Coordinates of C-alpha atoms and ligand atoms in Angstrom, one line a residue:
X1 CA -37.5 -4.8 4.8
X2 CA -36.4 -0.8 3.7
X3 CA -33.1 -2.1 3.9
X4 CA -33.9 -5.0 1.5
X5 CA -35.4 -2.7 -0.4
X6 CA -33.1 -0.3 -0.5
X7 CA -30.2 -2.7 -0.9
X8 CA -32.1 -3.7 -4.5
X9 CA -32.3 -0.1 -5.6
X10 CA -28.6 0.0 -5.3
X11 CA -28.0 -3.0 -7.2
X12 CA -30.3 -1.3 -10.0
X13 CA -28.3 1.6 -10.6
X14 CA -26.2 1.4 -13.7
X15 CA -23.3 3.7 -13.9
X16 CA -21.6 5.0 -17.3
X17 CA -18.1 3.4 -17.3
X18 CA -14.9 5.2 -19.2
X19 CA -11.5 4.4 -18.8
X20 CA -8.2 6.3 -19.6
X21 CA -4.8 4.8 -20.0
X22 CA -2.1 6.9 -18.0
X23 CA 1.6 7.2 -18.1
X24 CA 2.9 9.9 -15.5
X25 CA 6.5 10.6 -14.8
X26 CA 8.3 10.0 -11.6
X27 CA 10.4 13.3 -10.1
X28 CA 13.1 10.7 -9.7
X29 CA 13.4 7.0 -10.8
X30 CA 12.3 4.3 -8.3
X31 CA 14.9 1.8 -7.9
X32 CA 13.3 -1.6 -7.6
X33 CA 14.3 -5.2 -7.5
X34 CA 13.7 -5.3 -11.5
X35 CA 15.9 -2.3 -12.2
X36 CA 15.3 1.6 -12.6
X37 CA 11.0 2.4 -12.6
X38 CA 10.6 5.9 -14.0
X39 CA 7.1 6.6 -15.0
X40 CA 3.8 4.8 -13.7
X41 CA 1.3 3.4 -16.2
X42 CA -2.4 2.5 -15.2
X43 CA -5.7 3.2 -15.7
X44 CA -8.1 5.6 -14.5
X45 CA -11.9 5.0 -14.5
X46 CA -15.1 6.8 -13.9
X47 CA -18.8 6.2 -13.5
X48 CA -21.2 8.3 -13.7
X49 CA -24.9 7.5 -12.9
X50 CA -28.2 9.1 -14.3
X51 CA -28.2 11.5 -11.8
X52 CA -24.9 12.5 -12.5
X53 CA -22.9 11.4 -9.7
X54 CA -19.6 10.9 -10.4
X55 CA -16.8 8.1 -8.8
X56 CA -13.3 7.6 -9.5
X57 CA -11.1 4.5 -9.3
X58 CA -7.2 3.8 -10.5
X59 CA -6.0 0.1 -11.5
X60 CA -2.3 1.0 -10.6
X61 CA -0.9 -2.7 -11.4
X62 CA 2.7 -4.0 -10.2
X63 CA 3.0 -7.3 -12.7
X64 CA 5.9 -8.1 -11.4
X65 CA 4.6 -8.1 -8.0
X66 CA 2.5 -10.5 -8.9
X67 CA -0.5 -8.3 -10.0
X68 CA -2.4 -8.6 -13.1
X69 CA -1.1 -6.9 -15.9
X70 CA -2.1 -3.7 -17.5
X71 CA -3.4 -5.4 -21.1
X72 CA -5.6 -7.9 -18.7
X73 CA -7.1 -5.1 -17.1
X74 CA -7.8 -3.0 -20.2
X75 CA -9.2 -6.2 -21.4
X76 CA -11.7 -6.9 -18.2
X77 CA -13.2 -3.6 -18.3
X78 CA -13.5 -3.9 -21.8
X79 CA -15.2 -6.8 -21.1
X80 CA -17.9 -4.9 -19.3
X81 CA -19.4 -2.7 -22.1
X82 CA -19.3 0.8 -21.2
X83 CA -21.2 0.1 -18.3
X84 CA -20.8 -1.0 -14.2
X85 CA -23.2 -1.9 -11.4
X86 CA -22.7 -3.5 -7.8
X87 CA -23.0 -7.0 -10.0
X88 CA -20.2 -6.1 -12.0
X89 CA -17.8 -6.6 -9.2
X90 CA -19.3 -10.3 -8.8
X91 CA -18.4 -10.7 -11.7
X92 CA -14.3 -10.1 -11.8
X93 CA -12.1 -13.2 -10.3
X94 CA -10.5 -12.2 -7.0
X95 CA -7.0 -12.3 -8.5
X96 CA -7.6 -9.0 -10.3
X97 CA -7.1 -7.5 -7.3
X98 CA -6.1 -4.1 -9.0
X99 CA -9.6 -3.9 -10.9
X100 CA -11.6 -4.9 -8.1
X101 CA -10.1 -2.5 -6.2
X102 CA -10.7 0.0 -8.6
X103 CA -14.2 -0.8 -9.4
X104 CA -15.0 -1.2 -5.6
X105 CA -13.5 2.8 -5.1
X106 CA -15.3 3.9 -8.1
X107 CA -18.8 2.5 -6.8
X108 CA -17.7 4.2 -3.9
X109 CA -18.1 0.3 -1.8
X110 CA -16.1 0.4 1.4
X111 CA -16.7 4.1 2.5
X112 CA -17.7 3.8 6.0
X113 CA -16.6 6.2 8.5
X114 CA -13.2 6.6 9.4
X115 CA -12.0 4.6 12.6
X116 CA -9.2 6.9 13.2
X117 CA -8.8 10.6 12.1
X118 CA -4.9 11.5 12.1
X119 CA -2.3 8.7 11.4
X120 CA 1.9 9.6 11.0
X121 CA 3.6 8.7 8.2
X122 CA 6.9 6.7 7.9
X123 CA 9.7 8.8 6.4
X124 CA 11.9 6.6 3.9
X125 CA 15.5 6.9 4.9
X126 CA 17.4 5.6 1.8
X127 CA 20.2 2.8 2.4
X128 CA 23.3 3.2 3.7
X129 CA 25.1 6.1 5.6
X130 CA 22.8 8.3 3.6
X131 CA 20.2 7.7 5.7
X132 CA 21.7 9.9 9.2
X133 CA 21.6 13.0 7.5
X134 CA 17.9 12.3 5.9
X135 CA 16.7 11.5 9.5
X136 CA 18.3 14.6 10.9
X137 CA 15.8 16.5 7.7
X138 CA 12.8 14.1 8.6
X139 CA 12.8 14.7 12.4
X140 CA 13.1 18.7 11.5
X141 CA 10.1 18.3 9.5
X142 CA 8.2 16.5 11.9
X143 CA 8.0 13.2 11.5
X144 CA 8.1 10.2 14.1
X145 CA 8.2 7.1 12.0
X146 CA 10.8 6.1 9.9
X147 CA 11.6 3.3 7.7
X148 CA 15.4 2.2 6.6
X149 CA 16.4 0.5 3.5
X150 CA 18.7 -1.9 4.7
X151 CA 20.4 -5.5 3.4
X152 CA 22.6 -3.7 1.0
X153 CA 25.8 -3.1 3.0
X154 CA 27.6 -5.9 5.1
X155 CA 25.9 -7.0 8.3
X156 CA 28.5 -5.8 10.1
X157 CA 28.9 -2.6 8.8
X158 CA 24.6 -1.8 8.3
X159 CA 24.2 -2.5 11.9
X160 CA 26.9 0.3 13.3
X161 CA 25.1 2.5 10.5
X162 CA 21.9 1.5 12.4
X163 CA 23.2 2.4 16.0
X164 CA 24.1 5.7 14.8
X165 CA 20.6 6.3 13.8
X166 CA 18.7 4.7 16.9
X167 CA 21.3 7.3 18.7
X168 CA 19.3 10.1 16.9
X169 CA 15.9 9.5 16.8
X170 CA 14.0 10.5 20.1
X171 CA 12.6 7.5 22.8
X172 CA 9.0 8.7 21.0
X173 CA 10.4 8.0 17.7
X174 CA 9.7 4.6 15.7
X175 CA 12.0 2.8 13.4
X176 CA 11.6 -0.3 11.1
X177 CA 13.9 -1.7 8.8
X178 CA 13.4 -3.3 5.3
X179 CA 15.6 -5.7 3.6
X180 CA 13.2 -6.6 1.0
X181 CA 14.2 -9.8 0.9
X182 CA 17.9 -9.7 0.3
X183 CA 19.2 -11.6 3.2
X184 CA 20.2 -15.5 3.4
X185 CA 18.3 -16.5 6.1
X186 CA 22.0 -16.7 8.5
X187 CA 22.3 -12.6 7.6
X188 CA 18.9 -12.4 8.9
X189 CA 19.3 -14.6 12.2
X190 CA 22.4 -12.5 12.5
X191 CA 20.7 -9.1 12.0
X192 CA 17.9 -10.7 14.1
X193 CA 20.1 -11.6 17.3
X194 CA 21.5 -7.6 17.0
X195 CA 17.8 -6.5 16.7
X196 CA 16.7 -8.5 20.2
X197 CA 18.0 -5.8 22.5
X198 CA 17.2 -2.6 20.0
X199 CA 14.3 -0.3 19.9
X200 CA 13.0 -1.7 16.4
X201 CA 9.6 -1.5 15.3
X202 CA 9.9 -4.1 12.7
X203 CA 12.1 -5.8 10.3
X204 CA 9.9 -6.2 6.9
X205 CA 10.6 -9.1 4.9
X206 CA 13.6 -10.5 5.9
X207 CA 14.2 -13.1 3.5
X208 CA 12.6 -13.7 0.1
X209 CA 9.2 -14.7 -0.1
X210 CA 9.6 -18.1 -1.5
X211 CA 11.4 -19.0 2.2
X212 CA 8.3 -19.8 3.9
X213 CA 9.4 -21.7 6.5
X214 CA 12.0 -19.7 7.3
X215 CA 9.9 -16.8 7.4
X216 CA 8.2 -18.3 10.4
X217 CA 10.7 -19.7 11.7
X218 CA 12.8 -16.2 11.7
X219 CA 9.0 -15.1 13.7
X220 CA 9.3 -17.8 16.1
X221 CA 12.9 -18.0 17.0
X222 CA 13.4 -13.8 17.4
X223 CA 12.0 -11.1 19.6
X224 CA 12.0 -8.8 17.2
X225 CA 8.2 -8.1 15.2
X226 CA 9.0 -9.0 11.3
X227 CA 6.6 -7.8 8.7
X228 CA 5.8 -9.3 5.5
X229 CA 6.0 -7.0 2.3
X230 CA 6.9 -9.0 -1.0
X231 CA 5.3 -11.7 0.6
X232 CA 1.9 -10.4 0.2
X233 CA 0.8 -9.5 -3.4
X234 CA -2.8 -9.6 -3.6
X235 CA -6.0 -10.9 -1.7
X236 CA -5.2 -14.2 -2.2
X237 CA -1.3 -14.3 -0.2
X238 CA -2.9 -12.2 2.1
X239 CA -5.4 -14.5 3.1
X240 CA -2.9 -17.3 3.4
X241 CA -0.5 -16.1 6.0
X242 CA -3.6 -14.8 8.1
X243 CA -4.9 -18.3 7.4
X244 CA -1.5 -19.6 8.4
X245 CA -1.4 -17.3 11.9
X246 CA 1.6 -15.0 10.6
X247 CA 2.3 -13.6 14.6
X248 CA 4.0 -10.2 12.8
X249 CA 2.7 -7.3 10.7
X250 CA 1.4 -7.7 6.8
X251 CA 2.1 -5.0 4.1
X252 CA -1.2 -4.2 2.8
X253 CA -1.3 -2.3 -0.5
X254 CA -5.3 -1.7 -0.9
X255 CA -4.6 -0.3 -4.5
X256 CA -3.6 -4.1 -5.1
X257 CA -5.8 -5.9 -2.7
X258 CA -9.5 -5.7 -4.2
X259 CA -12.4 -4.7 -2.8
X260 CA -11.8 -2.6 0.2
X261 CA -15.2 -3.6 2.0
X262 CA -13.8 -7.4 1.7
X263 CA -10.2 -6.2 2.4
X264 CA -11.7 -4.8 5.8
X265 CA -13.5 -7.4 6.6
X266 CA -10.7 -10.1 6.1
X267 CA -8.2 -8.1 8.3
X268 CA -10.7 -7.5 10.8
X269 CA -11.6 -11.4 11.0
X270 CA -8.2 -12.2 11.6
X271 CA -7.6 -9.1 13.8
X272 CA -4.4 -8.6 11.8
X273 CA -1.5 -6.1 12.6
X274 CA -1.2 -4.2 8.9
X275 CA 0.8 -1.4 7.8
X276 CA -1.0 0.0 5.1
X277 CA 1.2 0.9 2.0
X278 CA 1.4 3.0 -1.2
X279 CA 1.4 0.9 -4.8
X280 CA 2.9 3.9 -6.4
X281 CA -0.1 5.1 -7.6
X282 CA -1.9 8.4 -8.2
X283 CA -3.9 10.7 -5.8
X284 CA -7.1 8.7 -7.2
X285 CA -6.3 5.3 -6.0
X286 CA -4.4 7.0 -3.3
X287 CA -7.4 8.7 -1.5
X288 CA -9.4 5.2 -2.3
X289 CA -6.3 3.6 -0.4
X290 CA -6.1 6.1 2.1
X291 CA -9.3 5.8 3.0
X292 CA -9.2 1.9 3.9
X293 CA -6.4 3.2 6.2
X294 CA -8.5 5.0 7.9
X295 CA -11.2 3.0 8.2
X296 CA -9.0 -0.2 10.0
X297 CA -9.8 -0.4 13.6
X298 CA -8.2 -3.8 13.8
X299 CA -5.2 -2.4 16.3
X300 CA -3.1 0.4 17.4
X301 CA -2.4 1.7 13.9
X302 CA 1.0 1.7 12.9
X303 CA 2.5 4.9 10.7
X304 CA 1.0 4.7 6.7
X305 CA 3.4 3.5 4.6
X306 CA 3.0 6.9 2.3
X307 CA 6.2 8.2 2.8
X308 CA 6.5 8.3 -1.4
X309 CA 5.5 11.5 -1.5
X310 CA 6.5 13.9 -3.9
X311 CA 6.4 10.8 -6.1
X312 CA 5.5 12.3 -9.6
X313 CA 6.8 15.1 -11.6
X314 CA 3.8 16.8 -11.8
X315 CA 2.6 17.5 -8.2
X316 CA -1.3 17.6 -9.3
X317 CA -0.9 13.9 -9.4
X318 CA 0.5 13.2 -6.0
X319 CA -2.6 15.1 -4.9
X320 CA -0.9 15.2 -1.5
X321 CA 2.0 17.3 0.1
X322 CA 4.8 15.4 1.7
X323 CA 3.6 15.8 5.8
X324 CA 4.5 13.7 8.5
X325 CA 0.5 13.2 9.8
X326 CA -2.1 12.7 7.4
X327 CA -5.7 13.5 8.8
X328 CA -9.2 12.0 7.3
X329 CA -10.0 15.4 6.3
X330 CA -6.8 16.0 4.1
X331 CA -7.4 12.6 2.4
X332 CA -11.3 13.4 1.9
X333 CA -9.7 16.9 0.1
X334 CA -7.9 15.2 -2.7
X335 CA -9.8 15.6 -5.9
X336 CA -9.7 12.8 -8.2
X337 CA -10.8 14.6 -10.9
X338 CA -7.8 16.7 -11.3
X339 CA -5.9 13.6 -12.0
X340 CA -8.7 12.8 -14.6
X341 CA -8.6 15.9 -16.4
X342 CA -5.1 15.8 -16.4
X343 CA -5.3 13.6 -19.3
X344 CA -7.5 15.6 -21.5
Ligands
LIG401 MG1 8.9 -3.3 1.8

C-alpha cells in the first residue's frame, strides 16, 4: 500500500522541461558509411522539479542509422509544453528511441544499483596495417580489449595483418573484429573458416543487415561468436533478433534504445549477450548510457564499446578521459551540467 502510494506521488511530480540544440565539434572527423561526420548535433534537456532537483538527458540521434531525426525530436518535446512527468514517457511511440531515452535519463528511470563496478574498454585499432603499431600504444596504456576495423583490404591480405596482431596481444588479451557489413557473404564464410581456429572474440556484423538469413546462417555454420552492430538500430530490431534467438552478441547503443528500465528488462528476459556501445554522444547521454552498462547483469560482461574517447574538440564534453577500465564511480563523476552550461 506505501508503495502504491508512493508510486502515485511520483507520477504527480511535474518537472520544468528546457531543451537546447547542440552542435559540438569532433577532434577529428568520424569516417562513416555515409561519408566524413565532423561535428555532432543533438539536443540536451533538463527538468527541474519544485524542489529544485535537477536531471539531464541527450537525444543524440543517428538518422541514418535508422533513428528519428533531429527536427522530429525538437518537434515531440515541443509537443509536451514546457513540461514532463513519468506519463510523459507513456506518451512517446517506442520508435523514438533517442527521446525516450533521453526523457527516461532525465527522469532519472532506470537508476538501480550497479551490477558490476569496473568494466575494460575496447581500444579501436583503425583498419589496415595501421592497426599493429596502435595495439603496441593501447597495450602500453593498459588496455585488454581491442576491436579492429577490418573488410577494407583483401581477405587475403586482412587476415596476415590479423595474425600479426593475435602475435602481439597477450593470451589475456581480447580481440573482435568489425567489418560493418562490407563483406559478400563468400568473403565472410572465407574470413569465417580463417577465424575457426583463432583466438577471436567476435566478428561484428559480417554482412549487411538486410542479409538476414545469411546472418544466421553465417551463426550457425561457424565457430566463431558474430555480433550484430548495424543490424540493431533501435528497440524495435533489438527485440526481433532476441525474438528470433540470435545465438551471438547484440550492439546495444542505450543513447538510441529508449527507456533504459525497459532496455534492461528486455535483455534480461532474453538473457542476451550485449556489448554495450557509444552513439557518439556527449558526456550527458554518455553517463545515462554508461550507467545501463553497469547495471546489465545478464552475463559475463564483455569490454564497453567506449573506446571513442577523446571524441570532441572540446574535452569538457567527452566528460571522460580515454582509460582502459571505467569504474561506476568514474561514470557517477561526470557532471552533466558542464555540458549544459557549455551552451550558454
Ligand atoms: Mg560496429
Amino acid at each position: 500500500m506505501r508503495a502504491a502510494r508512493h508510486q502515485l506521488n511520483q507520477k504527480a511530480v511535474t518537472h520544468r522541461l528546457e531543451f537546447r540544440q547542440y552542435r559540438f565539434p569532433f577532434g577529428q572527423m568520424v569516417r562513416t558509411a555515409h561519408g566524413p561526420w565532423v561535428e555532432r548535433e543533438g539536443l540536451l534537456i533538463r527538468l527541474e522539479d519544485d524542489a529544485g532537483r535537477i536531471g539531464y538527458g541527450e537525444v543524440a540521434p543517428i538518422p541514418a542509422f535508422g533513428t528519428e531525426t533531429l527536427a522530429e525530436a525538437v518537434d515531440l518535446l515541443a509537443k509536451l509544453g514546457g513540461t514532463a512527468d513519468a506519463t510523459s514517457l507513456d506518451r512517446i511511440d517506442e520508435r523514438y528511441g533517442c527521446v525516450r531515452f533521453a526523457l527516461a535519463s532525465a527522469l532519472g528511470r532506470g537508476t538501480a544499483g550497479p551490477a558490476v563496478t569496473q568494466l575494460p574498454v575496447a581500444a579501436l585499432l583503425p583498419a589496415g596495417k595501421a592497426a599493429l603499431a596502435a595495439a603496441d600504444q593501447a597495450l602500453e596504456n593498459g588496455f585488454v580489449a581491442f576491436k579492429w576495423k577490418v573488410g577494407v583490404l583483401e581477405v587475403n591480405d586482412e587476415m596476415v595483418v590479423l595474425d600479426d596482431l593475435l602475435a602481439r596481444l597477450p593470451a589475456h588479451a581480447k580481440l573482435r573484429i568489425d567489418a560493418n557489413g562490407a563483406w559478400t557473404v563468400r568473403q565472410a564464410a572465407k574470413v569465417l573458416e580463417s577465424c575457426a581456429a583463432r583466438p577471436i572474440e567476435f566478428v561484428e556484423q559480417p554482412v549487411a543487415p538486410e542479409e538476414v538469413d545469411s546472418l544466421t546462417g553465417l551463426a550457425r555454420d561457424f565457430p566463431t561468436t558474430l555480433a550484430l552492430d548495424e543490424s540493431v538500430t533501435g528497440p524495435a530490431s533489438l527485440r526481433e533478433w532476441l525474438e528470433r534467438g540470435w545465438p551471438g552478441v547484440l550492439v546495444v547503443k542505450p543513447a538510441l534504445a529508449g527507456a533504459p528500465a525497459s532496455l534492461l528488462t528486455l535483455l534480461a528476459s532474453h538473457r542476451a549477450d550485449v556489448v554495450f556501445s557509444s552513439a557518439f554522444e556527449t558526456a550527458v547521454g554518455r553517463q545515462a548510457a554508461l550507467q545501463v552498462a553497469f547495471q546489465f547483469a545478464g552475463r559475463p560482461p564483455r569490454a564497453l564499446g567506449f573506446g571513442v574517447v577523446p571524441l570532441f574538440k572540446d574535452g569538457r564534453i567527452d566528460g571522460l578521459p580515454a582509460v582502459p577500465f571505467l569504474t561506476i564511480e568514474a561514470v557517477k563523476a561526470i557532471n552533466p551540467e558542464a555540458v549544459w552550461n557549455a551552451l550558454n
